[in-house]
mmCIF file of C-alpha atoms in Angstrom:
data_model
loop_
_atom_site.group_PDB
_atom_site.id
_atom_site.type_symbol
_atom_site.label_atom_id
_atom_site.label_comp_id
_atom_site.label_asym_id
_atom_site.label_seq_id
_atom_site.Cartn_x
_atom_site.Cartn_y
_atom_site.Cartn_z
ATOM 1 C CA MET A 1 -39.065 18.025 -26.473
ATOM 2 C CA LYS A 2 -38.759 14.063 -26.202
ATOM 3 C CA ARG A 3 -35.047 14.185 -25.076
ATOM 4 C CA PHE A 4 -35.648 16.871 -22.853
ATOM 5 C CA SER A 5 -38.134 15.355 -21.181
ATOM 6 C CA CYS A 6 -36.319 12.009 -20.867
ATOM 7 C CA ILE A 7 -33.086 14.121 -19.263
ATOM 8 C CA CYS A 8 -35.399 15.253 -16.562
ATOM 9 C CA ILE A 9 -37.227 12.063 -15.472
ATOM 10 C CA ALA A 10 -33.547 10.314 -15.501
ATOM 11 C CA ILE A 11 -32.756 12.884 -13.016
ATOM 12 C CA VAL A 12 -35.745 12.794 -10.975
ATOM 13 C CA MET A 13 -35.402 8.918 -11.132
ATOM 14 C CA LEU A 14 -31.265 8.978 -10.241
ATOM 15 C CA PHE A 15 -32.123 11.219 -7.542
ATOM 16 C CA VAL A 16 -34.690 9.370 -5.931
ATOM 17 C CA GLY A 17 -32.703 6.219 -6.221
ATOM 18 C CA THR A 18 -30.168 7.992 -3.999
ATOM 19 C CA ALA A 19 -32.584 9.501 -1.256
ATOM 20 C CA ALA A 20 -34.369 6.116 -1.005
ATOM 21 C CA GLY A 21 -31.278 4.094 -0.165
ATOM 22 C CA PHE A 22 -30.842 2.859 -3.814
ATOM 23 C CA ALA A 23 -33.866 0.688 -3.459
ATOM 24 C CA GLU A 24 -34.265 -2.836 -5.108
ATOM 25 C CA ASN A 25 -36.672 -3.498 -7.885
ATOM 26 C CA LYS A 26 -35.797 -7.286 -7.822
ATOM 27 C CA GLN A 27 -34.198 -9.323 -5.337
ATOM 28 C CA SER A 28 -33.108 -13.027 -4.840
ATOM 29 C CA GLU A 29 -30.976 -14.960 -2.137
ATOM 30 C CA VAL A 30 -27.097 -15.258 -3.001
ATOM 31 C CA GLY A 31 -24.389 -16.764 -1.220
ATOM 32 C CA SER A 32 -23.178 -19.400 0.935
ATOM 33 C CA VAL A 33 -23.165 -20.132 4.985
ATOM 34 C CA SER A 34 -20.438 -22.018 6.538
ATOM 35 C CA LYS A 35 -20.259 -22.063 10.720
ATOM 36 C CA THR A 36 -17.408 -20.714 11.971
ATOM 37 C CA GLU A 37 -15.075 -22.271 15.065
ATOM 38 C CA LYS A 38 -16.290 -19.699 17.278
ATOM 39 C CA GLY A 39 -19.875 -20.477 16.796
ATOM 40 C CA GLY A 40 -20.803 -17.997 14.367
ATOM 41 C CA TYR A 41 -21.771 -18.207 10.656
ATOM 42 C CA ASP A 42 -19.730 -16.579 7.552
ATOM 43 C CA LEU A 43 -22.471 -15.420 4.845
ATOM 44 C CA LYS A 44 -20.344 -15.368 1.620
ATOM 45 C CA GLY A 45 -21.607 -13.514 -1.615
ATOM 46 C CA LYS A 46 -19.688 -12.554 -5.026
ATOM 47 C CA GLU A 47 -19.262 -8.934 -3.901
ATOM 48 C CA PHE A 48 -18.664 -9.101 -0.080
ATOM 49 C CA SER A 49 -18.852 -11.264 2.903
ATOM 50 C CA VAL A 50 -20.519 -10.964 6.427
ATOM 51 C CA SER A 51 -19.116 -12.747 9.318
ATOM 52 C CA LEU A 52 -21.772 -13.240 12.028
ATOM 53 C CA PRO A 53 -21.259 -13.365 15.912
ATOM 54 C CA ALA A 54 -21.747 -16.617 18.051
ATOM 55 C CA HIS A 55 -23.786 -14.063 20.353
ATOM 56 C CA GLY A 56 -26.291 -11.640 19.557
ATOM 57 C CA ASP A 57 -24.551 -8.843 21.750
ATOM 58 C CA GLU A 58 -21.459 -9.027 19.431
ATOM 59 C CA PHE A 59 -20.674 -7.054 16.376
ATOM 60 C CA ALA A 60 -21.194 -8.700 13.053
ATOM 61 C CA GLU A 61 -18.524 -7.764 10.027
ATOM 62 C CA LEU A 62 -19.523 -6.681 6.571
ATOM 63 C CA LYS A 63 -16.195 -7.067 4.684
ATOM 64 C CA SER A 64 -15.801 -5.555 1.135
ATOM 65 C CA ASP A 65 -12.575 -4.955 -0.952
ATOM 66 C CA LEU A 66 -13.497 -1.159 -1.752
ATOM 67 C CA MET A 67 -13.382 -0.132 1.746
ATOM 68 C CA GLY A 68 -12.692 -2.899 4.336
ATOM 69 C CA SER A 69 -15.093 -3.545 6.831
ATOM 70 C CA ILE A 70 -18.094 -2.274 8.833
ATOM 71 C CA GLN A 71 -18.881 -3.625 11.840
ATOM 72 C CA LEU A 72 -22.917 -3.569 12.543
ATOM 73 C CA GLY A 73 -24.673 -4.685 15.527
ATOM 74 C CA LEU A 74 -27.703 -6.629 15.645
ATOM 75 C CA PRO A 75 -30.753 -5.467 17.217
ATOM 76 C CA ASP A 76 -30.459 -5.039 21.043
ATOM 77 C CA ALA A 77 -33.619 -7.224 21.345
ATOM 78 C CA VAL A 78 -31.660 -10.514 20.152
ATOM 79 C CA TYR A 79 -28.511 -9.924 22.441
ATOM 80 C CA GLN A 80 -29.156 -12.847 24.352
ATOM 81 C CA ALA A 81 -29.918 -14.853 21.231
ATOM 82 C CA SER A 82 -26.972 -17.779 19.525
ATOM 83 C CA PRO A 83 -27.407 -18.225 16.072
ATOM 84 C CA ILE A 84 -28.886 -21.103 13.856
ATOM 85 C CA ALA A 85 -28.552 -21.738 10.344
ATOM 86 C CA LEU A 86 -31.852 -22.240 8.090
ATOM 87 C CA PRO A 87 -32.183 -23.438 4.518
ATOM 88 C CA ARG A 88 -31.448 -20.694 1.395
ATOM 89 C CA GLY A 89 -28.788 -18.795 3.077
ATOM 90 C CA VAL A 90 -30.417 -17.570 6.186
ATOM 91 C CA VAL A 91 -29.108 -17.519 9.581
ATOM 92 C CA LYS A 92 -31.553 -16.659 12.354
ATOM 93 C CA TYR A 93 -31.148 -15.330 16.176
ATOM 94 C CA ASP A 94 -33.963 -16.182 18.068
ATOM 95 C CA THR A 95 -36.016 -15.242 21.447
ATOM 96 C CA PRO A 96 -39.448 -15.659 22.781
ATOM 97 C CA ASN A 97 -40.600 -12.319 21.883
ATOM 98 C CA VAL A 98 -38.210 -11.152 18.701
ATOM 99 C CA ALA A 99 -36.118 -13.042 16.041
ATOM 100 C CA VAL A 100 -33.928 -11.500 13.568
ATOM 101 C CA THR A 101 -32.752 -13.854 10.393
ATOM 102 C CA GLU A 102 -29.962 -12.330 8.203
ATOM 103 C CA LYS A 103 -29.084 -13.086 4.536
ATOM 104 C CA ILE A 104 -27.208 -11.901 1.424
ATOM 105 C CA LEU A 105 -29.577 -10.835 -1.319
ATOM 106 C CA LYS A 106 -28.877 -9.922 -5.213
ATOM 107 C CA GLY A 107 -30.798 -6.665 -6.184
ATOM 108 C CA LYS A 108 -31.458 -5.387 -9.478
ATOM 109 C CA LYS A 109 -31.507 -1.963 -10.776
ATOM 110 C CA LYS A 110 -31.355 -0.367 -14.287
ATOM 111 C CA LYS A 111 -30.028 -4.014 -15.484
ATOM 112 C CA LYS A 112 -27.161 -3.894 -13.099
ATOM 113 C CA SER A 113 -27.375 -6.112 -10.489
ATOM 114 C CA PHE A 114 -25.484 -5.606 -6.764
ATOM 115 C CA GLU A 115 -25.745 -7.042 -3.622
ATOM 116 C CA PHE A 116 -26.891 -6.200 0.092
ATOM 117 C CA LEU A 117 -27.548 -7.747 3.423
ATOM 118 C CA GLN A 118 -30.738 -7.845 4.606
ATOM 119 C CA SER A 119 -31.939 -7.995 8.261
ATOM 120 C CA THR A 120 -35.276 -8.895 8.778
ATOM 121 C CA THR A 121 -36.600 -8.282 12.590
ATOM 122 C CA ILE A 122 -39.921 -10.270 13.455
ATOM 123 C CA ILE A 123 -41.730 -8.856 16.686
ATOM 124 C CA LYS A 124 -43.400 -12.296 17.764
ATOM 125 C CA ASN A 125 -45.790 -10.273 20.517
ATOM 126 C CA ASP A 126 -46.718 -7.051 22.520
ATOM 127 C CA ASN A 127 -44.156 -8.352 25.359
ATOM 128 C CA ALA A 128 -41.572 -7.442 22.922
ATOM 129 C CA SER A 129 -39.785 -4.114 23.215
ATOM 130 C CA LYS A 130 -41.134 -0.920 20.829
ATOM 131 C CA VAL A 131 -37.301 0.718 20.831
ATOM 132 C CA HIS A 132 -34.966 -1.053 18.318
ATOM 133 C CA ARG A 133 -31.200 -0.176 18.285
ATOM 134 C CA TYR A 134 -28.700 -0.917 15.547
ATOM 135 C CA LYS A 135 -25.192 0.158 16.388
ATOM 136 C CA TYR A 136 -22.269 0.719 13.846
ATOM 137 C CA LYS A 137 -18.650 0.541 14.342
ATOM 138 C CA LEU A 138 -17.190 2.714 11.575
ATOM 139 C CA PRO A 139 -13.521 3.404 10.264
ATOM 140 C CA LYS A 140 -12.014 6.364 11.552
ATOM 141 C CA GLY A 141 -13.915 9.486 10.100
ATOM 142 C CA TYR A 142 -16.879 8.009 8.751
ATOM 143 C CA LYS A 143 -20.115 8.165 10.423
ATOM 144 C CA LEU A 144 -23.899 7.761 9.931
ATOM 145 C CA VAL A 145 -26.417 10.654 8.542
ATOM 146 C CA ASP A 146 -29.897 11.313 7.761
ATOM 147 C CA SER A 147 -30.151 11.308 4.251
ATOM 148 C CA ARG A 148 -32.770 14.237 4.418
ATOM 149 C CA LYS A 149 -30.324 16.229 5.917
ATOM 150 C CA TYR A 150 -27.676 15.533 3.892
ATOM 151 C CA GLU A 151 -29.496 16.444 0.784
ATOM 152 C CA ARG A 152 -31.424 19.067 2.423
ATOM 153 C CA ILE A 153 -34.764 17.845 1.530
ATOM 154 C CA LYS A 154 -37.257 20.438 2.601
ATOM 155 C CA THR A 155 -40.268 19.409 0.058
ATOM 156 C CA LYS A 156 -43.854 19.061 2.061
ATOM 157 C CA LYS A 157 -44.490 16.024 0.332
ATOM 158 C CA GLN A 158 -41.419 13.981 1.515
ATOM 159 C CA LYS A 159 -41.801 14.232 5.376
ATOM 160 C CA GLY A 160 -40.352 11.718 7.370
ATOM 161 C CA PHE A 161 -37.146 8.995 7.440
ATOM 162 C CA LEU A 162 -36.114 8.155 4.402
ATOM 163 C CA GLY A 163 -32.360 6.197 5.468
ATOM 164 C CA VAL A 164 -29.190 6.586 6.405
ATOM 165 C CA TYR A 165 -25.764 7.423 4.712
ATOM 166 C CA ILE A 166 -22.478 6.605 5.743
ATOM 167 C CA ILE A 167 -20.245 8.814 4.844
ATOM 168 C CA ASP A 168 -16.495 9.070 4.639
ATOM 169 C CA LYS A 169 -14.275 11.872 6.186
ATOM 170 C CA HIS A 170 -14.389 13.884 3.008
ATOM 171 C CA LYS A 171 -18.555 14.092 3.342
ATOM 172 C CA THR A 172 -19.165 11.412 0.133
ATOM 173 C CA VAL A 173 -21.413 8.702 0.166
ATOM 174 C CA VAL A 174 -19.917 5.659 0.505
ATOM 175 C CA SER A 175 -22.860 3.035 1.252
ATOM 176 C CA SER A 176 -26.535 3.488 2.836
ATOM 177 C CA ILE A 177 -28.634 1.565 5.214
ATOM 178 C CA SER A 178 -32.729 1.436 4.377
ATOM 179 C CA PHE A 179 -35.535 0.279 6.367
ATOM 180 C CA THR A 180 -38.835 -0.749 5.121
ATOM 181 C CA LYS A 181 -42.031 0.005 6.848
ATOM 182 C CA PRO A 182 -43.302 -2.633 9.922
ATOM 183 C CA ILE A 183 -45.538 -4.934 8.420
ATOM 184 C CA ASP A 184 -48.268 -6.682 10.790
ATOM 185 C CA ALA A 185 -49.592 -10.318 9.939
ATOM 186 C CA GLN A 186 -52.825 -8.761 8.337
ATOM 187 C CA GLY A 187 -50.899 -6.783 5.755
ATOM 188 C CA LYS A 188 -51.449 -3.585 8.007
ATOM 189 C CA GLU A 189 -48.373 -0.919 8.099
ATOM 190 C CA VAL A 190 -47.191 -0.296 11.693
ATOM 191 C CA THR A 191 -46.362 3.223 13.073
ATOM 192 C CA THR A 192 -42.512 3.855 13.237
ATOM 193 C CA SER A 193 -40.156 6.716 13.798
ATOM 194 C CA TYR A 194 -36.291 6.700 13.636
ATOM 195 C CA LYS A 195 -33.295 8.887 15.016
ATOM 196 C CA ILE A 196 -29.765 8.434 14.913
ATOM 197 C CA GLU A 197 -27.567 8.954 18.035
ATOM 198 C CA LYS A 198 -24.062 8.853 17.042
ATOM 199 C CA ASP A 199 -22.955 5.899 15.943
ATOM 200 C CA THR A 200 -26.730 4.257 16.575
ATOM 201 C CA ILE A 201 -29.982 4.227 14.559
ATOM 202 C CA VAL A 202 -32.851 3.928 16.954
ATOM 203 C CA GLN A 203 -36.135 2.652 15.877
ATOM 204 C CA LYS A 204 -39.430 2.806 17.689
ATOM 205 C CA VAL A 205 -42.485 0.603 16.808
ATOM 206 C CA GLY A 206 -45.780 2.181 17.485
ATOM 207 C CA PHE A 207 -47.691 -1.217 17.921
ATOM 208 C CA THR A 208 -50.693 -1.604 19.998
ATOM 209 C CA GLY A 209 -53.188 -4.133 21.388
ATOM 210 C CA LYS A 210 -55.110 -4.503 18.313
ATOM 211 C CA THR A 211 -51.607 -5.294 16.182
ATOM 212 C CA ALA A 212 -51.957 -8.222 14.480
ATOM 213 C CA PHE A 213 -48.429 -10.354 15.273
ATOM 214 C CA PRO A 214 -46.131 -11.210 13.640
ATOM 215 C CA VAL A 215 -44.712 -7.487 12.644
ATOM 216 C CA LYS A 216 -41.935 -7.777 9.985
ATOM 217 C CA MET A 217 -39.373 -5.295 8.941
ATOM 218 C CA HIS A 218 -36.187 -5.304 6.979
ATOM 219 C CA ARG A 219 -32.771 -3.267 7.450
ATOM 220 C CA LYS A 220 -30.774 -3.238 4.327
ATOM 221 C CA ASN A 221 -27.061 -2.733 4.388
ATOM 222 C CA HIS A 222 -25.485 -1.923 1.283
ATOM 223 C CA PRO A 223 -22.040 -2.506 1.362
ATOM 224 C CA PRO A 224 -19.493 0.418 -0.520
ATOM 225 C CA ARG A 225 -19.448 0.258 -4.289
ATOM 226 C CA THR A 226 -19.189 1.659 -7.424
ATOM 227 C CA ILE A 227 -22.156 2.720 -7.581
ATOM 228 C CA TYR A 228 -22.214 5.147 -4.476
ATOM 229 C CA ILE A 229 -18.713 5.820 -4.468
ATOM 230 C CA GLY A 230 -18.088 9.554 -6.499
ATOM 231 C CA LYS A 231 -21.745 9.044 -7.692
ATOM 232 C CA ILE A 232 -23.150 11.919 -5.960
ATOM 233 C CA THR A 233 -21.630 14.270 -3.135
ATOM 234 C CA LYS A 234 -23.562 17.020 -0.812
ATOM 235 C CA LYS A 235 -22.658 20.215 -3.237
ATOM 236 C CA GLU A 236 -23.940 17.992 -6.035
ATOM 237 C CA ALA A 237 -27.091 16.317 -4.667
ATOM 238 C CA ILE A 238 -27.983 20.320 -3.596
ATOM 239 C CA ARG A 239 -27.200 21.569 -7.064
ATOM 240 C CA VAL A 240 -29.619 18.827 -8.865
ATOM 241 C CA ARG A 241 -32.491 20.171 -6.513
ATOM 242 C CA SER A 242 -32.284 23.490 -7.117
ATOM 243 C CA ARG A 243 -32.153 22.654 -11.372
ATOM 244 C CA LEU A 244 -35.109 20.525 -10.505
ATOM 245 C CA LYS A 245 -36.735 23.533 -8.819
ATOM 246 C CA ALA A 246 -36.118 25.620 -11.620
ATOM 247 C CA TYR A 247 -37.271 22.888 -14.313
ATOM 248 C CA LYS A 248 -40.670 23.812 -12.988
ATOM 249 C CA PHE A 249 -40.308 27.512 -13.696
ATOM 250 C CA ALA A 250 -38.679 27.152 -16.775
ATOM 251 C CA HIS A 251 -40.752 24.290 -18.722
ATOM 252 C CA SER A 252 -43.231 26.446 -20.264
ATOM 253 C CA ILE A 253 -40.691 28.833 -21.327
ATOM 254 C CA THR A 254 -38.687 25.778 -23.028
ATOM 255 C CA VAL A 255 -42.254 24.615 -24.398
ATOM 256 C CA SER A 256 -43.006 27.944 -25.851
ATOM 257 C CA LEU A 257 -39.492 28.099 -27.703
ATOM 258 C CA PHE A 258 -40.131 25.112 -29.559
ATOM 259 C CA LEU A 259 -43.558 25.888 -30.274
ATOM 260 C CA VAL A 260 -42.109 28.829 -31.717
ATOM 261 C CA THR A 261 -38.814 27.551 -33.422
ATOM 262 C CA GLY A 262 -40.048 23.910 -33.833
ATOM 263 C CA LYS A 263 -35.893 23.166 -33.544
ATOM 264 C CA TYR A 264 -34.714 20.344 -31.754
ATOM 265 C CA LYS A 265 -31.387 22.321 -31.450
ATOM 266 C CA VAL A 266 -32.985 25.211 -29.140
ATOM 267 C CA ILE A 267 -34.546 22.596 -26.909
ATOM 268 C CA SER A 268 -31.086 20.715 -26.699
ATOM 269 C CA ILE A 269 -29.169 24.237 -25.959
ATOM 270 C CA PHE A 270 -31.887 25.166 -23.016
ATOM 271 C CA SER A 271 -32.079 21.682 -21.387
ATOM 272 C CA GLY A 272 -27.999 21.595 -21.374
ATOM 273 C CA TRP A 273 -27.974 24.987 -19.472
ATOM 274 C CA LEU A 274 -31.060 23.807 -17.160
ATOM 275 C CA VAL A 275 -29.340 20.287 -15.775
ATOM 276 C CA GLY A 276 -25.700 21.277 -16.631
ATOM 277 C CA GLU A 277 -23.645 19.518 -18.929
ATOM 278 C CA LYS A 278 -21.933 17.093 -16.376
ATOM 279 C CA TRP A 279 -25.012 15.319 -15.189
ATOM 280 C CA GLU A 280 -26.486 15.707 -18.826
ATOM 281 C CA ARG A 281 -23.712 13.364 -19.752
ATOM 282 C CA LEU A 282 -24.005 11.334 -16.455
ATOM 283 C CA ILE A 283 -27.359 10.593 -17.364
ATOM 284 C CA GLU A 284 -26.666 9.805 -21.301
ATOM 285 C CA LYS A 285 -24.796 6.604 -19.679
ATOM 286 C CA TYR A 286 -27.985 4.844 -18.442
#
């Protein structure tokens, strides 16, 4: 019984991690910063590197050995800004109303570490635009998709925007983009909404005259790596959700079988039928 419960919990944790853009449990700064001849900066971590442009209206390039490169734009609010290097591996684009910082962080999940690029947008006052656009230039055949639509999440408890996946021409997730909620200077959450317009993520921040500035929010770009590639496909995502739904109806039957027989083998067979042998083997690795 204990093993069966652990299996179901593990599925939920694994799937929630995917839907949330593989959120980090712990994070710390990593990498180095160096200025380029063109006036931009290079951020270098152990797993990937980022070339930041000399002007805010140009694309940054995130380079990974697994996929090559992804070009991502800075928020349009800092298009007129030029970068400056700060301590602790941070590069900043600053304007009177909005500032953006870029740095490579190391996250940790299930005792496994990985790196990601964190872009922090700082809204300084109510003169700033409420609309922020994040444009991407992806390899041919790749595109941005809403993670909820990709996984066909329809539960009432998970309304709203969860994040964005970058999928390849085979519709397999190769990377993810997640956003934190905007928080003002008093620690209060500021309303926000997102939508995808082809190769651009559009964010609207609903600050008002009562908002305490500055407002901070993070965009986390996870480069392609083995924890994403081949981990889950659209078909598997839908299948697991249907299995979890079946678990809610069948759990009482499982308990009854255990109480009647008292045999661990019955539970093992039933759990294998419920979650599928492939997922059972995958979960055992964690």
